[in-house]
PDB file of C-alpha atoms and ligand atoms in Angstrom:
ATOM      1  CA  MET A   1     -12.278 -90.310  65.502  1.00 44.00           C
ATOM      2  CA  HIS A   2     -12.934 -91.748  61.989  1.00 47.00           C
ATOM      3  CA  VAL A   3     -14.291 -94.966  61.004  1.00 49.00           C
ATOM      4  CA  ARG A   4     -12.307 -97.029  58.352  1.00 49.00           C
ATOM      5  CA  PRO A   5     -14.458 -97.830  55.422  1.00 49.00           C
ATOM      6  CA  SER A   6     -15.315-101.692  55.115  1.00 49.00           C
ATOM      7  CA  VAL A   7     -15.145-101.705  51.265  1.00 54.00           C
ATOM      8  CA  LYS A   8     -12.117-100.463  49.291  1.00 74.00           C
ATOM      9  CA  GLU A   9     -13.192 -96.796  49.127  1.00 85.00           C
ATOM     10  CA  ALA A  10     -10.565 -94.300  47.631  1.00 88.00           C
ATOM     11  CA  CYS A  11      -9.485 -92.373  50.663  1.00 86.00           C
ATOM     12  CA  GLU A  12      -5.887 -91.146  50.462  1.00 88.00           C
ATOM     13  CA  GLU A  13      -3.821 -88.947  48.201  1.00 92.00           C
ATOM     14  CA  GLN A  14      -3.009 -91.479  45.361  1.00 90.00           C
ATOM     15  CA  SER A  15      -6.273 -93.279  45.257  1.00 93.00           C
ATOM     16  CA  VAL A  16      -8.496 -90.103  45.245  1.00 94.00           C
ATOM     17  CA  ALA A  17      -6.369 -88.498  42.651  1.00 94.00           C
ATOM     18  CA  VAL A  18      -6.460 -91.558  40.235  1.00 93.00           C
ATOM     19  CA  LEU A  19     -10.382 -91.671  40.263  1.00 92.00           C
ATOM     20  CA  TYR A  20     -10.423 -88.326  38.464  1.00 94.00           C
ATOM     21  CA  GLN A  21      -7.580 -88.975  35.878  1.00 94.00           C
ATOM     22  CA  ASP A  22     -10.139 -90.274  33.328  1.00 94.00           C
ATOM     23  CA  THR A  23     -11.699 -88.285  30.372  1.00 95.00           C
ATOM     24  CA  GLU A  24     -15.212 -89.872  30.744  1.00 94.00           C
ATOM     25  CA  VAL A  25     -15.253 -88.929  34.446  1.00 94.00           C
ATOM     26  CA  ALA A  26     -14.092 -85.438  33.730  1.00 96.00           C
ATOM     27  CA  GLU A  27     -16.426 -84.913  30.673  1.00 95.00           C
ATOM     28  CA  THR A  28     -19.587 -86.093  32.388  1.00 95.00           C
ATOM     29  CA  TYR A  29     -18.875 -85.005  35.936  1.00 93.00           C
ATOM     30  CA  VAL A  30     -21.333 -82.010  36.039  1.00 91.00           C
ATOM     31  CA  GLN A  31     -24.147 -83.706  33.967  1.00 89.00           C
ATOM     32  CA  LYS A  32     -24.032 -86.832  36.043  1.00 88.00           C
ATOM     33  CA  ARG A  33     -23.676 -85.486  39.430  1.00 87.00           C
ATOM     34  CA  PHE A  34     -25.693 -82.281  39.309  1.00 89.00           C
ATOM     35  CA  ALA A  35     -28.740 -83.389  37.324  1.00 92.00           C
ATOM     36  CA  VAL A  36     -31.517 -83.830  39.785  1.00 96.00           C
ATOM     37  CA  SER A  37     -33.343 -81.046  41.815  1.00 97.00           C
ATOM     38  CA  TRP A  38     -31.454 -81.647  45.181  1.00 98.00           C
ATOM     39  CA  SER A  39     -28.174 -81.577  43.550  1.00 97.00           C
ATOM     40  CA  ARG A  40     -28.858 -78.600  41.559  1.00 97.00           C
ATOM     41  CA  LEU A  41     -29.978 -76.763  44.815  1.00 98.00           C
ATOM     42  CA  LEU A  42     -26.760 -77.901  46.416  1.00 98.00           C
ATOM     43  CA  HIS A  43     -24.596 -76.427  43.728  1.00 98.00           C
ATOM     44  CA  ASP A  44     -26.642 -73.173  43.794  1.00 98.00           C
ATOM     45  CA  MET A  45     -26.190 -72.636  47.408  1.00 98.00           C
ATOM     46  CA  GLN A  46     -22.383 -73.293  47.217  1.00 98.00           C
ATOM     47  CA  VAL A  47     -22.170 -70.672  44.469  1.00 98.00           C
ATOM     48  CA  ARG A  48     -24.274 -68.428  46.542  1.00 98.00           C
ATOM     49  CA  GLU A  49     -21.950 -68.724  49.663  1.00 98.00           C
ATOM     50  CA  ILE A  50     -18.890 -68.227  47.601  1.00 98.00           C
ATOM     51  CA  ASN A  51     -20.196 -65.037  45.931  1.00 98.00           C
ATOM     52  CA  ARG A  52     -21.472 -63.731  49.174  1.00 98.00           C
ATOM     53  CA  VAL A  53     -17.946 -63.824  50.736  1.00 98.00           C
ATOM     54  CA  ILE A  54     -16.492 -62.347  47.501  1.00 98.00           C
ATOM     55  CA  GLN A  55     -18.707 -59.607  47.780  1.00 98.00           C
ATOM     56  CA  GLN A  56     -18.396 -59.064  51.389  1.00 98.00           C
ATOM     57  CA  HIS A  57     -14.552 -59.243  51.711  1.00 98.00           C
ATOM     58  CA  GLN A  58     -13.472 -58.194  48.288  1.00 97.00           C
ATOM     59  CA  PRO A  59     -10.366 -60.422  48.198  1.00 98.00           C
ATOM     60  CA  GLU A  60      -7.521 -59.355  45.980  1.00 97.00           C
ATOM     61  CA  LEU A  61      -6.721 -63.055  45.211  1.00 98.00           C
ATOM     62  CA  VAL A  62      -9.165 -65.980  45.198  1.00 98.00           C
ATOM     63  CA  VAL A  63      -7.863 -69.562  44.752  1.00 98.00           C
ATOM     64  CA  GLU A  64      -9.865 -72.635  44.294  1.00 98.00           C
ATOM     65  CA  VAL A  65      -8.283 -75.879  44.985  1.00 98.00           C
ATOM     66  CA  ALA A  66      -9.260 -79.149  43.206  1.00 98.00           C
ATOM     67  CA  PRO A  67     -12.022 -77.446  41.074  1.00 98.00           C
ATOM     68  CA  GLY A  68     -12.534 -80.449  38.826  1.00 98.00           C
ATOM     69  CA  PRO A  69     -14.172 -79.028  35.566  1.00 98.00           C
ATOM     70  CA  ALA A  70     -14.844 -75.603  37.252  1.00 98.00           C
ATOM     71  CA  ARG A  71     -18.407 -76.606  38.235  1.00 97.00           C
ATOM     72  CA  LEU A  72     -18.522 -73.761  40.777  1.00 98.00           C
ATOM     73  CA  THR A  73     -16.162 -70.990  39.206  1.00 98.00           C
ATOM     74  CA  THR A  74     -18.124 -70.700  36.171  1.00 97.00           C
ATOM     75  CA  GLU A  75     -20.702 -69.084  38.237  1.00 97.00           C
ATOM     76  CA  VAL A  76     -18.498 -67.207  40.673  1.00 98.00           C
ATOM     77  CA  ARG A  77     -18.676 -63.377  40.219  1.00 97.00           C
ATOM     78  CA  GLY A  78     -16.556 -60.362  41.369  1.00 96.00           C
ATOM     79  CA  VAL A  79     -13.279 -61.838  41.280  1.00 97.00           C
ATOM     80  CA  ARG A  80     -10.279 -59.617  40.438  1.00 94.00           C
ATOM     81  CA  ARG A  81      -7.822 -62.278  40.256  1.00 97.00           C
ATOM     82  CA  GLY A  82      -8.191 -66.067  40.668  1.00 98.00           C
ATOM     83  CA  ILE A  83      -6.097 -69.268  40.537  1.00 98.00           C
ATOM     84  CA  LEU A  84      -7.158 -72.836  40.018  1.00 98.00           C
ATOM     85  CA  VAL A  85      -5.167 -75.546  41.289  1.00 98.00           C
ATOM     86  CA  GLU A  86      -6.111 -79.126  39.934  1.00 98.00           C
ATOM     87  CA  TYR A  87      -4.160 -82.406  39.668  1.00 98.00           C
ATOM     88  CA  SER A  88      -6.134 -84.114  36.980  1.00 98.00           C
ATOM     89  CA  GLN A  89      -5.155 -83.053  33.365  1.00 98.00           C
ATOM     90  CA  GLU A  90      -8.441 -84.334  32.153  1.00 97.00           C
ATOM     91  CA  MET A  91     -10.470 -81.882  34.657  1.00 98.00           C
ATOM     92  CA  LEU A  92      -8.081 -79.131  33.754  1.00 98.00           C
ATOM     93  CA  ALA A  93      -8.947 -79.488  30.122  1.00 97.00           C
ATOM     94  CA  GLN A  94     -12.729 -79.329  30.992  1.00 97.00           C
ATOM     95  CA  ALA A  95     -12.320 -76.485  33.173  1.00 98.00           C
ATOM     96  CA  GLN A  96     -10.390 -74.401  30.557  1.00 97.00           C
ATOM     97  CA  LYS A  97     -13.237 -75.031  28.100  1.00 97.00           C
ATOM     98  CA  ARG A  98     -15.984 -74.282  30.338  1.00 97.00           C
ATOM     99  CA  LEU A  99     -14.403 -71.129  31.590  1.00 97.00           C
ATOM    100  CA  GLN A 100     -13.644 -69.894  28.057  1.00 97.00           C
ATOM    101  CA  ALA A 101     -17.354 -70.718  27.034  1.00 97.00           C
ATOM    102  CA  CYS A 102     -18.729 -68.396  29.892  1.00 96.00           C
ATOM    103  CA  GLY A 103     -16.200 -65.626  29.100  1.00 96.00           C
ATOM    104  CA  LEU A 104     -14.298 -65.983  32.459  1.00 96.00           C
ATOM    105  CA  ALA A 105     -10.935 -67.453  31.235  1.00 95.00           C
ATOM    106  CA  ASP A 106      -9.219 -64.132  31.656  1.00 94.00           C
ATOM    107  CA  CYS A 107     -10.047 -63.796  35.210  1.00 95.00           C
ATOM    108  CA  TRP A 108      -8.686 -67.397  36.131  1.00 98.00           C
ATOM    109  CA  GLU A 109      -5.286 -68.699  35.860  1.00 98.00           C
ATOM    110  CA  ILE A 110      -5.396 -72.423  35.643  1.00 98.00           C
ATOM    111  CA  ARG A 111      -2.542 -74.472  37.252  1.00 98.00           C
ATOM    112  CA  HIS A 112      -1.547 -78.211  37.336  1.00 98.00           C
ATOM    113  CA  GLY A 113      -0.787 -78.839  41.054  1.00 98.00           C
ATOM    114  CA  ASN A 114      -1.019 -81.137  43.816  1.00 98.00           C
ATOM    115  CA  ALA A 115      -3.142 -79.917  47.009  1.00 98.00           C
ATOM    116  CA  PHE A 116      -0.878 -81.526  49.225  1.00 98.00           C
ATOM    117  CA  HIS A 117       2.121 -79.517  47.956  1.00 97.00           C
ATOM    118  CA  LEU A 118       0.661 -76.089  47.583  1.00 98.00           C
ATOM    119  CA  GLU A 119       3.899 -74.349  48.870  1.00 96.00           C
ATOM    120  CA  GLU A 120       5.300 -75.229  45.227  1.00 96.00           C
ATOM    121  CA  GLN A 121       2.575 -72.767  43.966  1.00 96.00           C
ATOM    122  CA  ARG A 122       3.908 -69.765  46.033  1.00 96.00           C
ATOM    123  CA  LEU A 123       0.431 -68.513  46.788  1.00 96.00           C
ATOM    124  CA  GLN A 124      -0.796 -66.025  49.283  1.00 97.00           C
ATOM    125  CA  CYS A 125      -4.425 -65.268  49.026  1.00 98.00           C
ATOM    126  CA  ASP A 126      -7.313 -63.853  50.895  1.00 97.00           C
ATOM    127  CA  PHE A 127      -9.962 -66.361  50.222  1.00 98.00           C
ATOM    128  CA  LEU A 128      -9.671 -69.992  49.155  1.00 98.00           C
ATOM    129  CA  TYR A 129     -12.495 -72.668  48.647  1.00 98.00           C
ATOM    130  CA  THR A 130     -12.475 -76.254  47.898  1.00 98.00           C
ATOM    131  CA  PHE A 131     -15.571 -78.364  47.596  1.00 98.00           C
ATOM    132  CA  ARG A 132     -16.070 -82.332  47.539  1.00 98.00           C
ATOM    133  CA  PHE A 133     -12.392 -82.666  48.318  1.00 98.00           C
ATOM    134  CA  ILE A 134     -11.270 -82.410  51.919  1.00 98.00           C
ATOM    135  CA  ARG A 135     -14.044 -84.794  52.863  1.00 98.00           C
ATOM    136  CA  HIS A 136     -12.521 -87.726  50.859  1.00 97.00           C
ATOM    137  CA  PHE A 137      -9.404 -88.174  53.038  1.00 96.00           C
ATOM    138  CA  PHE A 138      -8.703 -89.872  56.457  1.00 95.00           C
ATOM    139  CA  ALA A 139      -7.415 -87.733  59.240  1.00 97.00           C
ATOM    140  CA  GLU A 140      -3.730 -87.955  58.626  1.00 96.00           C
ATOM    141  CA  ASP A 141      -4.163 -86.880  54.939  1.00 96.00           C
ATOM    142  CA  ARG A 142      -6.571 -84.132  56.108  1.00 98.00           C
ATOM    143  CA  ALA A 143      -4.144 -82.796  58.328  1.00 98.00           C
ATOM    144  CA  ARG A 144      -1.634 -82.537  55.591  1.00 98.00           C
ATOM    145  CA  LEU A 145      -4.135 -80.664  53.569  1.00 98.00           C
ATOM    146  CA  TYR A 146      -5.022 -78.259  56.278  1.00 98.00           C
ATOM    147  CA  ARG A 147      -1.195 -77.441  56.613  1.00 98.00           C
ATOM    148  CA  SER A 148      -0.928 -77.079  52.948  1.00 98.00           C
ATOM    149  CA  LEU A 149      -4.036 -74.903  52.470  1.00 98.00           C
ATOM    150  CA  ARG A 150      -3.064 -72.795  55.443  1.00 98.00           C
ATOM    151  CA  MET A 151       0.251 -71.970  53.983  1.00 97.00           C
ATOM    152  CA  CYS A 152      -1.448 -70.326  50.922  1.00 96.00           C
ATOM    153  CA  LEU A 153      -3.656 -68.034  53.093  1.00 98.00           C
ATOM    154  CA  ARG A 154      -2.486 -64.639  54.217  1.00 97.00           C
ATOM    155  CA  PRO A 155      -2.984 -63.847  58.122  1.00 97.00           C
ATOM    156  CA  HIS A 156      -6.773 -64.081  58.719  1.00 97.00           C
ATOM    157  CA  GLY A 157      -7.524 -65.492  55.289  1.00 98.00           C
ATOM    158  CA  LEU A 158     -10.690 -67.298  54.674  1.00 98.00           C
ATOM    159  CA  LEU A 159     -11.018 -70.959  53.823  1.00 98.00           C
ATOM    160  CA  MET A 160     -14.461 -72.482  52.664  1.00 98.00           C
ATOM    161  CA  PHE A 161     -15.465 -76.184  52.196  1.00 98.00           C
ATOM    162  CA  ASP A 162     -18.152 -78.620  52.568  1.00 98.00           C
ATOM    163  CA  VAL A 163     -18.839 -80.655  55.662  1.00 98.00           C
ATOM    164  CA  VAL A 164     -20.964 -83.780  55.790  1.00 98.00           C
ATOM    165  CA  ASN A 165     -23.518 -84.254  58.692  1.00 98.00           C
ATOM    166  CA  LYS A 166     -22.836 -87.468  60.487  1.00 98.00           C
ATOM    167  CA  THR A 167     -26.220 -87.876  61.805  1.00 98.00           C
ATOM    168  CA  VAL A 168     -28.081 -87.590  58.425  1.00 97.00           C
ATOM    169  CA  ARG A 169     -25.334 -89.763  56.510  1.00 96.00           C
ATOM    170  CA  GLU A 170     -25.667 -92.576  58.990  1.00 95.00           C
ATOM    171  CA  ARG A 171     -29.327 -92.460  58.824  1.00 94.00           C
ATOM    172  CA  LEU A 172     -29.150 -92.753  54.969  1.00 93.00           C
ATOM    173  CA  ASP A 173     -26.413 -95.395  55.108  1.00 90.00           C
ATOM    174  CA  ALA A 174     -28.460 -97.583  57.295  1.00 90.00           C
ATOM    175  CA  LYS A 175     -31.396 -97.605  54.738  1.00 86.00           C
ATOM    176  CA  GLN A 176     -29.045 -98.155  51.721  1.00 79.00           C
ATOM    177  CA  ASP A 177     -26.112-100.667  51.721  1.00 65.00           C
ATOM    178  CA  SER A 178     -24.805-100.127  48.272  1.00 63.00           C
ATOM    179  CA  ARG A 179     -23.600 -96.916  46.560  1.00 63.00           C
ATOM    180  CA  PRO A 180     -26.217 -95.563  44.166  1.00 62.00           C
ATOM    181  CA  ASN A 181     -25.357 -96.373  40.422  1.00 58.00           C
ATOM    182  CA  GLY A 182     -22.722 -94.231  38.619  1.00 62.00           C
ATOM    183  CA  GLN A 183     -21.323 -92.845  41.960  1.00 75.00           C
ATOM    184  CA  LEU A 184     -17.389 -93.100  42.332  1.00 79.00           C
ATOM    185  CA  ASN A 185     -16.297 -95.432  45.208  1.00 88.00           C
ATOM    186  CA  VAL A 186     -14.892 -92.731  47.337  1.00 92.00           C
ATOM    187  CA  TYR A 187     -14.770 -91.961  51.317  1.00 94.00           C
ATOM    188  CA  ASP A 188     -16.579 -89.170  52.974  1.00 96.00           C
ATOM    189  CA  VAL A 189     -15.695 -88.190  56.410  1.00 98.00           C
ATOM    190  CA  THR A 190     -18.673 -87.163  58.510  1.00 98.00           C
ATOM    191  CA  TYR A 191     -19.012 -84.913  61.476  1.00 98.00           C
ATOM    192  CA  LEU A 192     -21.290 -83.673  64.351  1.00 98.00           C
ATOM    193  CA  PRO A 193     -20.841 -79.851  64.523  1.00 97.00           C
ATOM    194  CA  GLU A 194     -18.779 -79.967  67.666  1.00 97.00           C
ATOM    195  CA  GLU A 195     -16.401 -82.596  66.257  1.00 98.00           C
ATOM    196  CA  PHE A 196     -15.744 -80.587  63.139  1.00 98.00           C
ATOM    197  CA  CYS A 197     -15.304 -77.321  65.312  1.00 98.00           C
ATOM    198  CA  ARG A 198     -12.589 -79.254  67.185  1.00 98.00           C
ATOM    199  CA  GLU A 199     -10.875 -80.341  64.126  1.00 98.00           C
ATOM    200  CA  ILE A 200     -10.611 -77.252  62.377  1.00 98.00           C
ATOM    201  CA  GLN A 201      -9.264 -75.474  65.654  1.00 98.00           C
ATOM    202  CA  GLN A 202      -6.551 -78.140  66.085  1.00 98.00           C
ATOM    203  CA  HIS A 203      -5.342 -77.189  62.402  1.00 98.00           C
ATOM    204  CA  GLY A 204      -5.041 -73.510  63.008  1.00 98.00           C
ATOM    205  CA  PHE A 205      -8.524 -72.215  61.895  1.00 98.00           C
ATOM    206  CA  LEU A 206     -11.380 -70.513  63.718  1.00 98.00           C
ATOM    207  CA  LEU A 207     -14.885 -71.663  62.686  1.00 98.00           C
ATOM    208  CA  ARG A 208     -16.703 -68.399  61.603  1.00 98.00           C
ATOM    209  CA  SER A 209     -19.941 -70.110  60.170  1.00 98.00           C
ATOM    210  CA  LEU A 210     -21.608 -73.281  59.179  1.00 98.00           C
ATOM    211  CA  CYS A 211     -24.292 -72.809  56.542  1.00 98.00           C
ATOM    212  CA  PRO A 212     -26.849 -75.658  56.458  1.00 98.00           C
ATOM    213  CA  VAL A 213     -27.687 -77.209  53.071  1.00 98.00           C
ATOM    214  CA  LEU A 214     -30.446 -79.466  52.154  1.00 98.00           C
ATOM    215  CA  ARG A 215     -32.329 -79.076  55.305  1.00 98.00           C
ATOM    216  CA  HIS A 216     -34.930 -81.732  54.382  1.00 98.00           C
ATOM    217  CA  PHE A 217     -32.749 -84.263  52.353  1.00 98.00           C
ATOM    218  CA  GLY A 218     -35.041 -87.333  52.827  1.00 96.00           C
ATOM    219  CA  LEU A 219     -38.031 -85.634  51.446  1.00 97.00           C
ATOM    220  CA  GLN A 220     -36.047 -83.250  48.870  1.00 98.00           C
ATOM    221  CA  SER A 221     -34.309 -86.452  47.402  1.00 97.00           C
ATOM    222  CA  TRP A 222     -37.369 -88.508  47.366  1.00 97.00           C
ATOM    223  CA  ILE A 223     -39.109 -85.489  45.312  1.00 97.00           C
ATOM    224  CA  SER A 224     -36.096 -85.366  42.937  1.00 97.00           C
ATOM    225  CA  TYR A 225     -35.882 -89.109  42.205  1.00 96.00           C
ATOM    226  CA  ARG A 226     -39.657 -89.738  41.900  1.00 96.00           C
ATOM    227  CA  LEU A 227     -41.169 -86.464  40.719  1.00 95.00           C
ATOM    228  CA  ASP A 228     -38.472 -84.525  38.642  1.00 93.00           C
ATOM    229  CA  HIS A 229     -39.256 -86.319  35.385  1.00 93.00           C
ATOM    230  CA  ARG A 230     -43.056 -86.100  35.919  1.00 95.00           C
ATOM    231  CA  LEU A 231     -43.331 -82.537  37.327  1.00 93.00           C
ATOM    232  CA  GLY A 232     -40.215 -80.777  35.893  1.00 92.00           C
ATOM    233  CA  ILE A 233     -39.820 -77.176  37.145  1.00 95.00           C
ATOM    234  CA  TRP A 234     -42.521 -77.863  39.829  1.00 97.00           C
ATOM    235  CA  ALA A 235     -40.456 -80.693  41.568  1.00 97.00           C
ATOM    236  CA  ASP A 236     -37.421 -78.301  41.445  1.00 97.00           C
ATOM    237  CA  ARG A 237     -39.469 -75.539  43.166  1.00 98.00           C
ATOM    238  CA  LEU A 238     -40.963 -77.868  45.808  1.00 98.00           C
ATOM    239  CA  VAL A 239     -37.436 -78.755  46.599  1.00 98.00           C
ATOM    240  CA  ARG A 240     -36.253 -75.214  47.016  1.00 98.00           C
ATOM    241  CA  LEU A 241     -39.445 -74.236  49.037  1.00 98.00           C
ATOM    242  CA  LEU A 242     -38.639 -77.133  51.610  1.00 98.00           C
ATOM    243  CA  GLU A 243     -35.219 -75.499  52.036  1.00 98.00           C
ATOM    244  CA  ARG A 244     -36.922 -72.543  53.633  1.00 98.00           C
ATOM    245  CA  LEU A 245     -38.295 -74.525  56.522  1.00 98.00           C
ATOM    246  CA  PRO A 246     -35.863 -74.692  59.443  1.00 96.00           C
ATOM    247  CA  SER A 247     -34.358 -78.019  60.541  1.00 96.00           C
ATOM    248  CA  SER A 248     -31.332 -78.878  62.853  1.00 95.00           C
ATOM    249  CA  GLN A 249     -30.194 -81.785  60.693  1.00 98.00           C
ATOM    250  CA  PRO A 250     -29.213 -80.862  57.041  1.00 98.00           C
ATOM    251  CA  LEU A 251     -27.349 -83.128  54.741  1.00 98.00           C
ATOM    252  CA  GLU A 252     -24.184 -80.975  54.741  1.00 98.00           C
ATOM    253  CA  TRP A 253     -22.965 -77.529  55.763  1.00 98.00           C
ATOM    254  CA  ILE A 254     -20.795 -75.037  54.021  1.00 98.00           C
ATOM    255  CA  ALA A 255     -18.052 -74.048  56.586  1.00 98.00           C
ATOM    256  CA  LEU A 256     -16.288 -70.831  56.440  1.00 98.00           C
ATOM    257  CA  CYS A 257     -13.155 -70.924  58.561  1.00 98.00           C
ATOM    258  CA  GLN A 258     -10.537 -68.221  59.168  1.00 98.00           C
ATOM    259  CA  LYS A 259      -6.831 -68.770  59.583  1.00 98.00           C
ATOM    260  CA  VAL A 260      -5.615 -68.026  63.159  1.00 97.00           C
ATOM    261  CA  GLU A 261      -2.110 -66.758  63.520  1.00 84.00           C
TER     262      GLU A 261
HETATM  263  C1  SAM B 301     -15.038 -84.849  43.773  1.00 62.35           C
HETATM  264  S1  SAM B 301     -13.972 -83.938  42.584  1.00 62.35           S
HETATM  265  C2  SAM B 301     -14.598 -82.140  43.094  1.00 62.35           C
HETATM  266  C3  SAM B 301     -14.538 -81.181  42.076  1.00 62.35           C
HETATM  267  C4  SAM B 301     -15.038 -79.893  42.445  1.00 62.35           C
HETATM  268  N1  SAM B 301     -14.432 -79.173  43.500  1.00 62.35           N
HETATM  269  C5  SAM B 301     -16.614 -79.999  42.826  1.00 62.35           C
HETATM  270  O1  SAM B 301     -16.923 -79.565  43.946  1.00 62.35           O
HETATM  271  O2  SAM B 301     -17.335 -80.368  42.051  1.00 62.35           O
HETATM  272  C6  SAM B 301     -12.443 -83.911  43.376  1.00 62.35           C
HETATM  273  C7  SAM B 301     -11.510 -83.307  42.434  1.00 62.35           C
HETATM  274  O3  SAM B 301     -10.329 -83.155  43.218  1.00 62.35           O
HETATM  275  C8  SAM B 301      -9.171 -83.431  42.266  1.00 62.35           C
HETATM  276  N2  SAM B 301      -8.041 -83.810  43.026  1.00 62.35           N
HETATM  277  C9  SAM B 301      -7.679 -85.152  43.580  1.00 62.35           C
HETATM  278  N3  SAM B 301      -6.619 -85.080  44.148  1.00 62.35           N
HETATM  279  C10 SAM B 301      -5.917 -83.836  44.136  1.00 62.35           C
HETATM  280  C11 SAM B 301      -4.807 -83.495  44.495  1.00 62.35           C
HETATM  281  N4  SAM B 301      -3.911 -84.217  45.149  1.00 62.35           N
HETATM  282  N5  SAM B 301      -4.474 -82.211  44.132  1.00 62.35           N
HETATM  283  C12 SAM B 301      -5.399 -81.374  43.537  1.00 62.35           C
HETATM  284  N6  SAM B 301      -6.516 -81.863  43.052  1.00 62.35           N
HETATM  285  C13 SAM B 301      -6.887 -83.172  43.303  1.00 62.35           C
HETATM  286  C14 SAM B 301      -9.662 -84.404  41.159  1.00 62.35           C
HETATM  287  O4  SAM B 301      -8.974 -84.445  40.147  1.00 62.35           O
HETATM  288  C15 SAM B 301     -11.164 -83.834  41.230  1.00 62.35           C
HETATM  289  O5  SAM B 301     -11.165 -82.869  40.176  1.00 62.35           O
END
């Protein structure tokens, strides 16, 4: 079950796409959203998980859908052949620039395309990842997306994406009734682990693993916002140290799913 948002948040194909067709949003995306210690840790953990799967499974073709400015892909290693599919021309321009700057432009083909119509791309890949994307849609659109993504995967192909923890998000929302400054007004679906497992199975995938990310978000975000500017690298280290302590309630998980025939 999903809850309809009370304010006018972007939550379906057109409204989500429009938010990112903006030069300022594209140019400032990484710098604005991944500037503090907790968000840098989240980014690093996503990169680490993508790199782990590539190293372990040695995919022939890797696809990233909705990469934005290639926040992740500039740090992904070991790709033999990669394709990025993104809808915003503004984001594509940034992705191109950033991949060129880090010498990876030759490994990645950049395509303009719609994630809801990936059949037009004629792809058959072994590993596909998409972050901060599927979560923005209501159930009907997520179902369309899963179908579209599934079509691009070879039998038993792997799909990785981020999943927001309902328990932690509800706790945060209860404390904070307005969106922090500078954040886009976009919906996030949240789950209990068993709800997520059911959803992914219904759409033809097996859940292989859920990797917890930001295990102590309350404290990690407090340190980031209050101490980053005072302690610099030490605040960053503290946030990373906390991640080593176990917890059953992380802010998010990184889900690794496998296509079932
Ligand atoms: C929140 S950003 C995420 C960017 C990147 N994946 C990340 O994790 O930082 C969402 C991205 O989805 C792209 N997008 C929105 N609708 C799309 C669609 N229908 N097909 C492909 N990309 C789309 C946007 O242009 C934007 O770059």
